[in-house]
Coordinates of C-alpha atoms in Angstrom, one line a residue:
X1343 CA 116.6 23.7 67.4
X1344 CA 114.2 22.0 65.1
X1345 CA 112.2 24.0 62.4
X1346 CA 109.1 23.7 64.7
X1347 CA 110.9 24.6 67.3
X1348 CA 112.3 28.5 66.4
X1349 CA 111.5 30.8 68.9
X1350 CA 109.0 33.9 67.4
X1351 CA 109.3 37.0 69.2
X1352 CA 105.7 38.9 68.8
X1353 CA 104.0 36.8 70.5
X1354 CA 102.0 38.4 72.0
X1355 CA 99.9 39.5 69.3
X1356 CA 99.3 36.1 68.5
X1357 CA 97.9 35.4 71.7
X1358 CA 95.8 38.8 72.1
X1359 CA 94.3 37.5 68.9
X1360 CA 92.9 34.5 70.3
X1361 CA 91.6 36.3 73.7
X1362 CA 90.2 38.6 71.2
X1363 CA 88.6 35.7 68.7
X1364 CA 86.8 34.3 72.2
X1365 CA 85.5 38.3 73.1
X1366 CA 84.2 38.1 69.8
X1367 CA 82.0 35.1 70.1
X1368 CA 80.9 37.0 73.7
X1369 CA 79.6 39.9 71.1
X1370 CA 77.4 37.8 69.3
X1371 CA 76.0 35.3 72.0
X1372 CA 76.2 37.9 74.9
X1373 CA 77.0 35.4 78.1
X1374 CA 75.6 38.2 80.8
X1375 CA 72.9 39.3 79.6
X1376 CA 70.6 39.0 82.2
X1377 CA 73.0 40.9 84.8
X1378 CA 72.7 44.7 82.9
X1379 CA 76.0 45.9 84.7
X1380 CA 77.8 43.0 84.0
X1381 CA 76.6 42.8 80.2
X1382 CA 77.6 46.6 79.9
X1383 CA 81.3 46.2 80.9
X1384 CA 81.4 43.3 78.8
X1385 CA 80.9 44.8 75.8
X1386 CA 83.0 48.0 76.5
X1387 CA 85.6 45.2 76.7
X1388 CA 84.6 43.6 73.2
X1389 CA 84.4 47.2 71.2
X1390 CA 88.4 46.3 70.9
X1391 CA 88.3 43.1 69.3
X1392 CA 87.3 44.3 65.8
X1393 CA 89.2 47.2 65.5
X1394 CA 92.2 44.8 66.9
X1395 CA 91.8 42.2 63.8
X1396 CA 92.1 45.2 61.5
X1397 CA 94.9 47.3 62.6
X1398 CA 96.5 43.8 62.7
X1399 CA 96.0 42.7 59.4
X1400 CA 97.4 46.3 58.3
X1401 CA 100.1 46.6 60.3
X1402 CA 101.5 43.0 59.3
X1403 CA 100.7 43.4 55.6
X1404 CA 102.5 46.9 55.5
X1405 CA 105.2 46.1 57.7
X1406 CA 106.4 42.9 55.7
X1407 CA 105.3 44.4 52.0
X1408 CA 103.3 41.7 51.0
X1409 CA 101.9 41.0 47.7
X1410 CA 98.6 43.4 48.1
X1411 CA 96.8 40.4 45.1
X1412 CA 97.9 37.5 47.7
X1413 CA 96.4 39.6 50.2
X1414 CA 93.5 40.3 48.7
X1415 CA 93.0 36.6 47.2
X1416 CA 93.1 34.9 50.6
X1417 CA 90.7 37.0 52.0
X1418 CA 88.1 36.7 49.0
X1419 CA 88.7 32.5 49.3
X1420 CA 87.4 32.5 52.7
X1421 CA 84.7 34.9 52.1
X1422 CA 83.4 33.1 49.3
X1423 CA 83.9 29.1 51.2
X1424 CA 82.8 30.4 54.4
X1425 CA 80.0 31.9 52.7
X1426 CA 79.0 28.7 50.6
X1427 CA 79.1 26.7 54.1
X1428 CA 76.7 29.4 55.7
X1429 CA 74.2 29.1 52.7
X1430 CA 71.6 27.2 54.4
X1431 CA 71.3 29.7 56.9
X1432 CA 71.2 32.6 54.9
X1433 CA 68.3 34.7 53.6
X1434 CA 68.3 36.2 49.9
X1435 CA 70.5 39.3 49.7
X1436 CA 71.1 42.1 47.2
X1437 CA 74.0 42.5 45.2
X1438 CA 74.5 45.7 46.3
X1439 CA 74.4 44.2 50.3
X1440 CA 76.9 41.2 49.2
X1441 CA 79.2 44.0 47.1
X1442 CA 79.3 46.5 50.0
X1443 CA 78.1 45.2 53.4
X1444 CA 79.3 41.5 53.1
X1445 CA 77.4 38.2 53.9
X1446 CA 76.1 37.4 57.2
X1447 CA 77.2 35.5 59.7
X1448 CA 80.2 37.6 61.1
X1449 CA 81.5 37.5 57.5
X1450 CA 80.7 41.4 56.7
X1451 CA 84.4 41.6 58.4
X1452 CA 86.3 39.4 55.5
X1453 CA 84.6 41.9 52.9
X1454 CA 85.4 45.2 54.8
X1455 CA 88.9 44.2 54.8
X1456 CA 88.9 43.8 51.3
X1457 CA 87.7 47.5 51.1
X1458 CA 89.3 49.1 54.3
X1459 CA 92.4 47.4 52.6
X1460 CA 91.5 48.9 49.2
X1461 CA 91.8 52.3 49.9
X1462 CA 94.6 52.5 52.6
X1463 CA 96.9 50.6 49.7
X1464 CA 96.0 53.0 47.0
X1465 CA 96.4 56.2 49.5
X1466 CA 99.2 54.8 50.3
X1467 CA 100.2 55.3 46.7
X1468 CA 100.1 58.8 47.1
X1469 CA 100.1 60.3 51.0
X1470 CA 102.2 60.3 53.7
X1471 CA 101.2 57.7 56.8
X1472 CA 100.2 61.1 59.0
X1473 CA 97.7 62.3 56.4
X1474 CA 96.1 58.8 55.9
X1475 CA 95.9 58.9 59.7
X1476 CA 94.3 62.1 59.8
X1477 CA 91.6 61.1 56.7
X1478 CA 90.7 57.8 58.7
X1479 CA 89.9 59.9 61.6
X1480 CA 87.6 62.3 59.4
X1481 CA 85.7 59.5 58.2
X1482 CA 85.5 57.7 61.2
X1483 CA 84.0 61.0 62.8
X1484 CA 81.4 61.2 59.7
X1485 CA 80.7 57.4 60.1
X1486 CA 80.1 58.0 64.0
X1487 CA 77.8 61.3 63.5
X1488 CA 75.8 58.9 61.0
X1489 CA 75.5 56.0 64.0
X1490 CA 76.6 56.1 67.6
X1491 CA 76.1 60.1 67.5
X1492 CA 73.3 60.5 65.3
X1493 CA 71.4 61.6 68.5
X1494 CA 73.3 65.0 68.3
X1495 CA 72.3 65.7 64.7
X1496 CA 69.3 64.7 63.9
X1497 CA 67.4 67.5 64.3
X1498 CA 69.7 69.5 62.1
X1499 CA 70.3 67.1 59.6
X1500 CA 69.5 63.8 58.2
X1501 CA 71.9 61.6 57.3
X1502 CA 71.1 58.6 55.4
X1503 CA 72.3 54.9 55.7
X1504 CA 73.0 53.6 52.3
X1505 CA 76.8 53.2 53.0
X1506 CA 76.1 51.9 56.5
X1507 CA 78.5 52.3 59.3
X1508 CA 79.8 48.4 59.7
X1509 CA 81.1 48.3 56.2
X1510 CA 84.6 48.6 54.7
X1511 CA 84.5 52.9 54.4
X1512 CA 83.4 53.9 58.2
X1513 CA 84.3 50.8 59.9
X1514 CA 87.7 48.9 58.0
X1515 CA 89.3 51.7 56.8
X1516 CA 90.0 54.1 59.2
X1517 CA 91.7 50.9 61.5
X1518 CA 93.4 50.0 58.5
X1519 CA 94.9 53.2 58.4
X1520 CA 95.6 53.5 62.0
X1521 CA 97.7 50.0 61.1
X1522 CA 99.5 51.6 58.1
X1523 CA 100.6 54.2 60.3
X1524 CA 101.4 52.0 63.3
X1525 CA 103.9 49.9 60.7
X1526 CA 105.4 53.3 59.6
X1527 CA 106.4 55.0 62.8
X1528 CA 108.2 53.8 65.8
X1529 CA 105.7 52.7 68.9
X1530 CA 105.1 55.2 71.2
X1531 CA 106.8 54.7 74.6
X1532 CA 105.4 52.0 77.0
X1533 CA 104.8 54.9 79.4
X1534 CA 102.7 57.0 77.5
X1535 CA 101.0 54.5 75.7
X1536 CA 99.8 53.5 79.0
X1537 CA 98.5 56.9 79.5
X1538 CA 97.0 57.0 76.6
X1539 CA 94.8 53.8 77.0
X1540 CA 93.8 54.7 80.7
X1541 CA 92.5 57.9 79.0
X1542 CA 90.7 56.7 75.9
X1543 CA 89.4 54.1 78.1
X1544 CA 87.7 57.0 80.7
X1545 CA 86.5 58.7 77.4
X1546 CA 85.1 55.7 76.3
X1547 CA 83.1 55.3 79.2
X1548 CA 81.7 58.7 79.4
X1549 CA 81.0 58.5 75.7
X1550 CA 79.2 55.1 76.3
X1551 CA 77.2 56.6 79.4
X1552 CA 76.1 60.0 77.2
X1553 CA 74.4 58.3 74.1
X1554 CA 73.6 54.9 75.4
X1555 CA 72.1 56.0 78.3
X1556 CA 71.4 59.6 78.4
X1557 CA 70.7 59.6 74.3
X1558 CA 69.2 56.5 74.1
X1559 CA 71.3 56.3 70.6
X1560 CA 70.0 53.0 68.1
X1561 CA 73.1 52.2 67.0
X1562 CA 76.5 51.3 68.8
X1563 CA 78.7 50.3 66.1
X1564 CA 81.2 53.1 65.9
X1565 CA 83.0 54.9 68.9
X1566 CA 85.1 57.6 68.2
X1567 CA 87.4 57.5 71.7
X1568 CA 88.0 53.6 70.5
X1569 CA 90.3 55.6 68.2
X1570 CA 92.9 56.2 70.3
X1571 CA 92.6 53.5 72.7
X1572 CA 93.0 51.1 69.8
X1573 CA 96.2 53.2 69.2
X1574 CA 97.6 53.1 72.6
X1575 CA 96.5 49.3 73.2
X1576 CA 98.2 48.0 70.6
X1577 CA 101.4 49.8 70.6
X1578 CA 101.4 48.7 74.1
X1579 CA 100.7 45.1 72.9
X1580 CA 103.6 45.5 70.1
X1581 CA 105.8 46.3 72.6
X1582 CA 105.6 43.2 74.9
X1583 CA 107.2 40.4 73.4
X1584 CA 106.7 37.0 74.7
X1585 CA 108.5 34.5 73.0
X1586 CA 106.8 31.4 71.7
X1587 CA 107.7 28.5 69.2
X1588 CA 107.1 29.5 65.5
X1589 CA 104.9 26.1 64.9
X1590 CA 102.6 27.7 68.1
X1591 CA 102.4 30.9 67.1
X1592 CA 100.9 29.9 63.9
X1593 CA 98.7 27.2 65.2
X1594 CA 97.2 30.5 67.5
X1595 CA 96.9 32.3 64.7
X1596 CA 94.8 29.8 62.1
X1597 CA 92.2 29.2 65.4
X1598 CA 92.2 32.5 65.9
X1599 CA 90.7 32.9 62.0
X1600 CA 88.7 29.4 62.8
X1601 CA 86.9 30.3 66.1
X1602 CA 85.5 33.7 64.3
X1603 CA 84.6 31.7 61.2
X1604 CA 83.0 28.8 62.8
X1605 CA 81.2 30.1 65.3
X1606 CA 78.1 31.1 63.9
X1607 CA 77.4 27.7 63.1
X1608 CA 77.1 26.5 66.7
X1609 CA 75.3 30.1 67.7
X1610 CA 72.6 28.1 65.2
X1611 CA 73.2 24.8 66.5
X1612 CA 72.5 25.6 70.0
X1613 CA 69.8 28.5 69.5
X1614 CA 68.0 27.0 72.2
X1615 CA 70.2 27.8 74.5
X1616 CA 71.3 31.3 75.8
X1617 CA 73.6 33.7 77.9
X1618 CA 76.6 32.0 79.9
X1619 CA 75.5 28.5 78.8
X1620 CA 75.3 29.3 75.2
X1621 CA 78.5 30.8 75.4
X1622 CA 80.5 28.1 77.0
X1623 CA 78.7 25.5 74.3
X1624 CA 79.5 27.4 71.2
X1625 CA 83.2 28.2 72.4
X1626 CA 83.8 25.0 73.3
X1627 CA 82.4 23.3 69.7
X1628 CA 84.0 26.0 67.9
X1629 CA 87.3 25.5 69.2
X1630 CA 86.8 21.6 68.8
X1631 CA 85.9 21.7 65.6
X1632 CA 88.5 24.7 64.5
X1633 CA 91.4 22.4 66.4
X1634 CA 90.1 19.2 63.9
X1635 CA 90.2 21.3 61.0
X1636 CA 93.9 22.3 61.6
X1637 CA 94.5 18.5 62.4
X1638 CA 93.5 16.9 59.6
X1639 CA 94.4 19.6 57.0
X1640 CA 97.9 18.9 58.1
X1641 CA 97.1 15.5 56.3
X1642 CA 97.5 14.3 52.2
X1643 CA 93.5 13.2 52.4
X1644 CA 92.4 16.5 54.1
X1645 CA 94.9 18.7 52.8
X1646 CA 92.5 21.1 51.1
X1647 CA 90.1 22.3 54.4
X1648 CA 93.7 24.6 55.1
X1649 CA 91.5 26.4 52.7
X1650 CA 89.1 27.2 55.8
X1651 CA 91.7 28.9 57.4

């Protein structure tokens, strides 16, 4: 077979990512929301996709031992061109917002990367995989008790918000770990994975149902039973292999990065717009204009927009 041609096994991950990248654009332009039940299941649905793009970006830099500067580099060039491109629809920010919380725009998720990645790789310098698990969890407990939970404790204690909860600490790094330890340990068996998710996915229900509608909590960032559904759902995803050509499996993966990147741009584009048909309008530009980008930088003149991706 021809270079292009080499079969990939994986793919499946490679696929998932794009489902995911499309769930994510759901998060932001919310296609039912004016059918409540609808809208609610929805995003139950999209609470995986973030948590997905981490542990994945762990799980492959760990399990291949990458260079952690390469790593790092590439995430910082697209934070800082995707950022320039977003600059006429950005407000003024603080240093301390850009430094810890990110940019706008869906881009808070290149910059808690860079952190989440941060401090997995230099714990990973000194603990075992099971004891970065365990801190992840801890701090993803703190992070929730500060957000999704804070109706419990409020009246006890008040936590304040100066490290946030969608930032590189609460948010990045605890799936970051969960990856680490995913590319450390064997997958846990098809059967119980399967458990596993059906469980975490009951829990997350009743935990959505408690503070979202009983609690009436503010914030719906972090969800502690996505924990282990993440787990289960993408052991279960590592484990079914459906083979696809190397050349496809890498143009899924740069339109994956694209469609998240992009996408903001057409939200403001099309701001008249909104719920289903804003959806389909800003899917379908994004993915236009991500499949052009990929095109052309496959080209001497346009070589340099593979820097977009």
């Amino acid at each position: 077979m021809q270079n292009g041609q080499r079969i990939k096994t994986n793919g499946t991950i490679d696929l998932v990512k794009l489902l995911m990248a499309l769930l994510v654009i759901g998060i932001h332009v919310e296609p039912f929301k004016t059918f409540p039940m609808l809208d609610r299941l929805f995003s139950l649905v999209n609470r995986t996709c973030v948590p997905f793009f981490f542990i994945t970006s762990s799980y492959f830099f760990f399990k291949g031992n990458k260079s952690p500067l390469i790593f790092i580099k590439r995430i910082i060039l697209l934070y800082v061109i995707w950022s320039i491109i977003y600059l006429p629809f950005s407000k003024p920010l603080s240093l301390f917002h850009l430094l810890w919380f990110g940019n706008e725009h869906g881009l808070w998720y290149l910059w808690a990367s860079v952190i989440g990645f941060l401090i997995t790789y230099l714990l990973a310098k000194q603990l075992k995989p099971n004891t970065i698990l365990i801190i992840g969890f801890l701090v993803l407990l703190f992070g929730t008790l500060k957000s999704t939970w804070y109706p419990l404790i409020e009246n006890i204690i008040q936590l304040g918000n100066v490290f946030g909860e969608r930032s590189g600490l609460f948010y990045a790094f605890p799936y970051f770990a969960l990856g680490y330890y995913l590319a450390n340990r064997e997958p846990l068996e098809l059967k119980k994975a399967s458990a596993l998710l059906f469980a975490s996915a009951i829990l997350l229900g009743i935990e959505t149902v408690f503070f979202v509608i009983f609690l009436k909590t503010s914030h719906t960032i972090l969800w502690l039973s996505l924990y282990p559904l993440s787990y289960s759902l993408f052991a279960i995803i590592r484990q079914l292999n459906i083979e696809i050509a190397k050349e496809t499996s890498l143009f899924l993966r740069r339109i994956s990065t694209l469609l998240y990147l992009s996408h903001f741009l057409f939200i403001y584009l099309f701001s008249n717009y909104e719920g289903l048909a804003l959806y389909l309008l800003v899917t379908a530009s994004s993915f236009f204009l991500s499949y052009l980008i990929i095109m052309l930088s496959k080209t001497k003149v346009f070589a340099f927009l593979k820097y977009l991706y």
